[in-house]
Amino acid sequence: MVPDVAYQLGLPVDGRYVSGCLTDFQIYIQGGRPAWVWFQELLGVIPPPSQVQKFAVNCTWFQETFGECPEGADKETVWRFARAYIMIWLPYIARLEEMGTYSWGLQHWHGCTGACAEWRTDMWWSGYNPSGSEKGPRVQMWRLRIDMVQARDFIWMPYSYPEVLQVVHSEALKPWHTAMWWSVTSLIYFAVIEWHQIDRVLPQFGGVQPRPQPALNINFLMSKDGRDGDRWFPSALQFWHLHWESRADHVLWFDVVADPKPSHDFLE
């Protein structure tokens, strides 16, 4: 869920979406430049032709050129090394002073969702399993333990513990950030769109879980990576971008209770 990156990393989950077009962004971004002109302006150097494959620059060249920032470097040099380090978002780091206005927490969430899901799977199904002949019995043991978990054994709101809150970045708890956690909206990362369905996990936010509405199936969007031609994604995927722009209108309001758990209707 979105609050994970806010609590754990202190990254903003509200703000402008990170999307657009990777090759023709100069057409759409105010003050934009053609790719290699902007490359020269922002990084101060152009890679030799042997290090370029269309719009891809070999990582070895980046490592050799920007591997270590010189000691005592001036501000402009430090900024160039910073831009090189996060090259994939070059159009969005042209103005480093504006980076805080984007929803970077969501971009990290997109990247870590698969890894987190795999980690949780490993933790429950194989993380405690030795290899070899003991693997089968150990898997069966953990499956049995999961099957025996009762509602009272589940910690719905681990972030509410005082010892956790005292190490959370204070900015993550500001109302203009936390309101976004309760919004049923689209999460955008270039051509990738995911749906933030917190209406199906209200106990994680202190609410009683009612019978959920059918899940929105947008699997067809999961296969899009922007490789089928240059498109300005805010136009090609306009419906989802407009939904994000109106995210404040889709915030759920519900009572926070002392003992959040599924309702009888949900359990039935």
Short mmCIF file of C-alpha atoms in Angstrom, two decimals:
data_model
loop_
_atom_site.label_atom_id
_atom_site.label_comp_id
_atom_site.label_asym_id
_atom_site.label_seq_id
_atom_site.Cartn_x
_atom_site.Cartn_y
_atom_site.Cartn_z
CA MET A 1 0.00 0.00 0.00
CA VAL A 2 1.00 3.61 -0.57
CA PRO A 3 1.50 4.41 3.16
CA ASP A 4 4.34 1.87 3.27
CA VAL A 5 6.72 4.09 1.29
CA ALA A 6 5.55 7.18 3.16
CA TYR A 7 6.17 5.64 6.59
CA GLN A 8 9.34 3.73 5.76
CA LEU A 9 11.12 6.14 3.41
CA GLY A 10 9.53 9.52 4.13
CA LEU A 11 8.84 10.03 0.43
CA PRO A 12 5.84 12.16 -0.65
CA VAL A 13 3.00 10.15 -2.18
CA ASP A 14 1.03 13.20 -3.21
CA GLY A 15 1.98 15.64 -5.94
CA ARG A 16 2.33 15.71 -9.71
CA TYR A 17 2.38 12.36 -11.48
CA VAL A 18 5.61 11.16 -13.07
CA SER A 19 4.64 10.50 -16.66
CA GLY A 20 5.11 11.84 -20.14
CA CYS A 21 7.22 10.73 -23.09
CA LEU A 22 10.87 9.76 -22.96
CA THR A 23 11.97 10.91 -26.41
CA ASP A 24 9.84 13.88 -27.52
CA PHE A 25 9.39 15.56 -24.15
CA GLN A 26 10.76 18.85 -25.52
CA ILE A 27 7.48 19.26 -27.41
CA TYR A 28 5.37 19.07 -24.28
CA ILE A 29 7.48 20.41 -21.41
CA GLN A 30 7.85 24.16 -21.06
CA GLY A 31 11.44 25.14 -21.69
CA GLY A 32 12.25 21.65 -22.97
CA ARG A 33 15.15 20.84 -25.26
CA PRO A 34 15.84 18.10 -27.80
CA ALA A 35 17.23 15.08 -25.97
CA TRP A 36 20.93 15.50 -26.70
CA VAL A 37 20.88 19.28 -26.31
CA TRP A 38 19.36 18.85 -22.88
CA PHE A 39 21.82 16.05 -22.12
CA GLN A 40 24.71 18.45 -22.81
CA GLU A 41 23.15 21.25 -20.73
CA LEU A 42 22.28 19.08 -17.74
CA LEU A 43 25.31 16.78 -17.61
CA GLY A 44 27.96 18.97 -19.23
CA VAL A 45 29.20 16.26 -21.56
CA ILE A 46 28.05 14.16 -24.51
CA PRO A 47 28.92 10.43 -24.72
CA PRO A 48 30.89 9.31 -27.79
CA PRO A 49 28.84 7.61 -30.55
CA SER A 50 30.32 4.24 -29.62
CA GLN A 51 28.62 4.49 -26.21
CA VAL A 52 25.14 5.28 -27.56
CA GLN A 53 22.46 2.91 -28.82
CA LYS A 54 19.60 5.04 -30.12
CA PHE A 55 18.53 6.86 -26.91
CA ALA A 56 20.29 4.44 -24.56
CA VAL A 57 23.73 5.28 -23.15
CA ASN A 58 25.95 2.45 -21.96
CA CYS A 59 26.04 2.16 -18.18
CA THR A 60 29.82 1.62 -18.28
CA TRP A 61 30.26 5.12 -19.72
CA PHE A 62 28.14 6.59 -16.92
CA GLN A 63 30.16 4.70 -14.33
CA GLU A 64 33.48 5.83 -15.78
CA THR A 65 32.36 9.45 -16.24
CA PHE A 66 30.26 9.99 -13.11
CA GLY A 67 31.41 7.19 -10.82
CA GLU A 68 32.70 9.51 -8.10
CA CYS A 69 32.02 13.18 -7.58
CA PRO A 70 35.30 15.14 -7.18
CA GLU A 71 36.12 16.30 -3.69
CA GLY A 72 35.37 19.98 -3.21
CA ALA A 73 33.21 20.13 -6.35
CA ASP A 74 31.11 23.25 -6.83
CA LYS A 75 27.32 23.20 -6.72
CA GLU A 76 26.84 22.89 -10.49
CA THR A 77 29.18 19.88 -10.65
CA VAL A 78 27.39 18.19 -7.76
CA TRP A 79 24.06 18.72 -9.53
CA ARG A 80 25.45 17.18 -12.72
CA PHE A 81 26.60 14.10 -10.85
CA ALA A 82 23.21 13.89 -9.13
CA ARG A 83 21.42 14.05 -12.48
CA ALA A 84 23.67 11.37 -13.93
CA TYR A 85 22.99 9.14 -10.94
CA ILE A 86 19.24 9.27 -11.54
CA MET A 87 19.43 9.53 -15.32
CA ILE A 88 16.19 7.65 -16.02
CA TRP A 89 14.15 10.65 -14.85
CA LEU A 90 16.24 13.27 -16.67
CA PRO A 91 13.28 15.46 -17.78
CA TYR A 92 12.09 15.63 -14.17
CA ILE A 93 15.45 16.45 -12.61
CA ALA A 94 16.28 19.31 -14.94
CA ARG A 95 15.00 21.56 -12.18
CA LEU A 96 16.20 19.91 -9.00
CA GLU A 97 14.45 22.52 -6.88
CA GLU A 98 11.10 21.19 -8.17
CA MET A 99 11.73 17.51 -7.43
CA GLY A 100 9.77 17.69 -4.18
CA THR A 101 6.57 18.47 -6.06
CA TYR A 102 6.31 15.00 -7.62
CA SER A 103 4.81 11.87 -6.06
CA TRP A 104 8.13 9.99 -5.89
CA GLY A 105 6.80 7.67 -3.22
CA LEU A 106 4.41 6.18 -5.76
CA GLN A 107 7.24 5.56 -8.21
CA HIS A 108 9.15 3.67 -5.54
CA TRP A 109 5.96 1.78 -4.68
CA HIS A 110 5.56 0.71 -8.32
CA GLY A 111 9.12 -0.55 -8.33
CA CYS A 112 9.00 -2.37 -5.03
CA THR A 113 5.52 -3.91 -5.22
CA GLY A 114 6.74 -7.02 -6.98
CA ALA A 115 9.79 -7.30 -4.76
CA CYS A 116 7.72 -6.83 -1.60
CA ALA A 117 5.20 -9.42 -2.72
CA GLU A 118 8.03 -11.84 -3.45
CA TRP A 119 9.62 -11.10 -0.07
CA ARG A 120 6.35 -11.80 1.73
CA THR A 121 5.94 -15.02 -0.22
CA ASP A 122 9.48 -16.06 0.62
CA MET A 123 8.95 -15.16 4.25
CA TRP A 124 5.84 -17.30 4.61
CA TRP A 125 6.43 -20.13 2.18
CA SER A 126 10.15 -20.62 1.76
CA GLY A 127 12.03 -18.04 3.81
CA TYR A 128 12.27 -20.38 6.78
CA ASN A 129 12.75 -23.53 4.74
CA PRO A 130 16.05 -25.41 4.68
CA SER A 131 17.00 -26.99 1.40
CA GLY A 132 16.89 -30.68 0.72
CA SER A 133 14.72 -33.30 2.34
CA GLU A 134 13.41 -31.05 5.15
CA LYS A 135 11.88 -28.52 2.78
CA GLY A 136 8.54 -30.32 2.31
CA PRO A 137 7.72 -30.72 6.03
CA ARG A 138 8.80 -27.16 6.81
CA VAL A 139 6.55 -25.75 4.07
CA GLN A 140 3.65 -27.79 5.39
CA MET A 141 4.30 -26.53 8.91
CA TRP A 142 4.18 -22.87 7.86
CA ARG A 143 1.09 -23.40 5.73
CA LEU A 144 -0.62 -24.95 8.73
CA ARG A 145 0.39 -22.03 10.94
CA ILE A 146 -1.03 -19.56 8.40
CA ASP A 147 -4.26 -21.55 8.18
CA MET A 148 -4.59 -21.37 11.96
CA VAL A 149 -4.14 -17.59 12.20
CA GLN A 150 -7.11 -15.95 13.92
CA ALA A 151 -8.31 -12.37 13.50
CA ARG A 152 -6.90 -11.50 16.93
CA ASP A 153 -3.44 -12.64 15.79
CA PHE A 154 -3.30 -10.16 12.93
CA ILE A 155 -1.80 -6.70 13.44
CA TRP A 156 -3.87 -4.44 11.21
CA MET A 157 -2.10 -1.18 11.99
CA PRO A 158 1.58 -1.82 12.81
CA TYR A 159 2.44 1.82 12.10
CA SER A 160 0.25 3.02 14.96
CA TYR A 161 2.68 1.75 17.61
CA PRO A 162 4.42 4.64 19.44
CA GLU A 163 7.86 3.08 18.94
CA VAL A 164 7.21 3.10 15.19
CA LEU A 165 5.74 6.59 15.00
CA GLN A 166 8.71 8.13 16.78
CA VAL A 167 11.05 7.14 13.92
CA VAL A 168 8.68 8.07 11.08
CA HIS A 169 9.56 11.18 9.09
CA SER A 170 7.28 13.94 10.38
CA GLU A 171 6.45 15.14 6.87
CA ALA A 172 4.82 11.77 6.09
CA LEU A 173 2.22 12.41 8.81
CA LYS A 174 1.08 15.83 7.56
CA PRO A 175 -2.65 15.91 6.70
CA TRP A 176 -2.08 16.79 3.04
CA HIS A 177 -0.10 13.54 2.67
CA THR A 178 -2.19 11.21 4.82
CA ALA A 179 -5.42 12.20 3.03
CA MET A 180 -3.99 10.68 -0.13
CA TRP A 181 -3.67 7.31 1.60
CA TRP A 182 -7.47 7.08 1.74
CA SER A 183 -8.03 7.91 -1.92
CA VAL A 184 -9.32 5.31 -4.36
CA THR A 185 -7.50 6.49 -7.44
CA SER A 186 -5.02 5.67 -10.18
CA LEU A 187 -1.30 5.36 -9.46
CA ILE A 188 0.77 6.49 -12.43
CA TYR A 189 4.33 5.81 -13.50
CA PHE A 190 4.85 6.79 -17.15
CA ALA A 191 2.75 4.23 -19.11
CA VAL A 192 2.08 2.02 -16.07
CA ILE A 193 -1.27 2.49 -14.33
CA GLU A 194 -2.32 0.72 -11.13
CA TRP A 195 -5.42 1.10 -9.02
CA HIS A 196 -5.24 2.09 -5.35
CA GLN A 197 -8.12 0.05 -3.91
CA ILE A 198 -7.98 0.92 -0.24
CA ASP A 199 -11.73 0.33 -0.06
CA ARG A 200 -10.83 -3.37 0.13
CA VAL A 201 -8.38 -3.04 3.07
CA LEU A 202 -10.02 -0.55 5.43
CA PRO A 203 -8.79 -2.30 8.61
CA GLN A 204 -5.26 -1.22 7.66
CA PHE A 205 -6.49 2.35 8.16
CA GLY A 206 -8.51 1.72 11.31
CA GLY A 207 -11.88 1.14 9.67
CA VAL A 208 -14.32 -1.77 9.67
CA GLN A 209 -14.22 -3.65 6.39
CA PRO A 210 -17.65 -3.84 4.72
CA ARG A 211 -18.53 -6.12 1.85
CA PRO A 212 -16.18 -4.86 -0.89
CA GLN A 213 -17.24 -3.75 -4.32
CA PRO A 214 -15.97 -5.83 -7.26
CA ALA A 215 -12.31 -5.13 -7.92
CA LEU A 216 -11.48 -2.96 -10.90
CA ASN A 217 -9.68 -5.14 -13.42
CA ILE A 218 -7.12 -3.08 -15.33
CA ASN A 219 -4.73 -5.92 -16.13
CA PHE A 220 -4.69 -4.76 -19.74
CA LEU A 221 -2.78 -1.68 -18.56
CA MET A 222 -0.13 -3.75 -16.83
CA SER A 223 1.30 -4.91 -20.18
CA LYS A 224 1.90 -1.38 -21.46
CA ASP A 225 5.48 -0.15 -21.38
CA GLY A 226 5.41 2.65 -23.95
CA ARG A 227 7.48 0.74 -26.50
CA ASP A 228 4.81 0.69 -29.18
CA GLY A 229 5.68 4.15 -30.49
CA ASP A 230 6.28 7.54 -28.93
CA ARG A 231 3.14 8.75 -27.21
CA TRP A 232 2.48 11.49 -24.73
CA PHE A 233 1.01 9.29 -22.01
CA PRO A 234 -1.07 12.01 -20.30
CA SER A 235 -3.02 12.15 -23.58
CA ALA A 236 -2.93 8.48 -24.57
CA LEU A 237 -4.02 7.48 -21.06
CA GLN A 238 -5.97 10.65 -20.33
CA PHE A 239 -8.78 9.06 -18.32
CA TRP A 240 -6.38 7.78 -15.66
CA HIS A 241 -4.38 10.99 -15.50
CA LEU A 242 -7.54 13.02 -15.00
CA HIS A 243 -8.56 10.61 -12.25
CA TRP A 244 -5.28 11.30 -10.46
CA GLU A 245 -5.79 15.04 -10.85
CA SER A 246 -9.15 14.66 -9.06
CA ARG A 247 -7.80 12.30 -6.38
CA ALA A 248 -9.04 14.58 -3.59
CA ASP A 249 -12.61 13.89 -4.74
CA HIS A 250 -12.15 10.15 -4.24
CA VAL A 251 -10.98 10.13 -0.63
CA LEU A 252 -12.98 7.67 1.48
CA TRP A 253 -14.45 8.83 4.76
CA PHE A 254 -15.10 6.23 7.44
CA ASP A 255 -15.06 5.91 11.20
CA VAL A 256 -11.75 4.93 12.79
CA VAL A 257 -12.37 2.40 15.56
CA ALA A 258 -10.27 1.01 18.37
CA ASP A 259 -10.48 -2.57 17.09
CA PRO A 260 -10.52 -2.55 13.26
CA LYS A 261 -11.60 -5.81 11.76
CA PRO A 262 -13.85 -7.18 9.00
CA SER A 263 -17.57 -6.76 9.46
CA HIS A 264 -19.92 -9.72 9.89
CA ASP A 265 -21.26 -8.97 6.44
CA PHE A 266 -17.78 -9.26 4.99
CA LEU A 267 -17.00 -12.50 6.82
CA GLU A 268 -20.22 -14.08 5.67
#
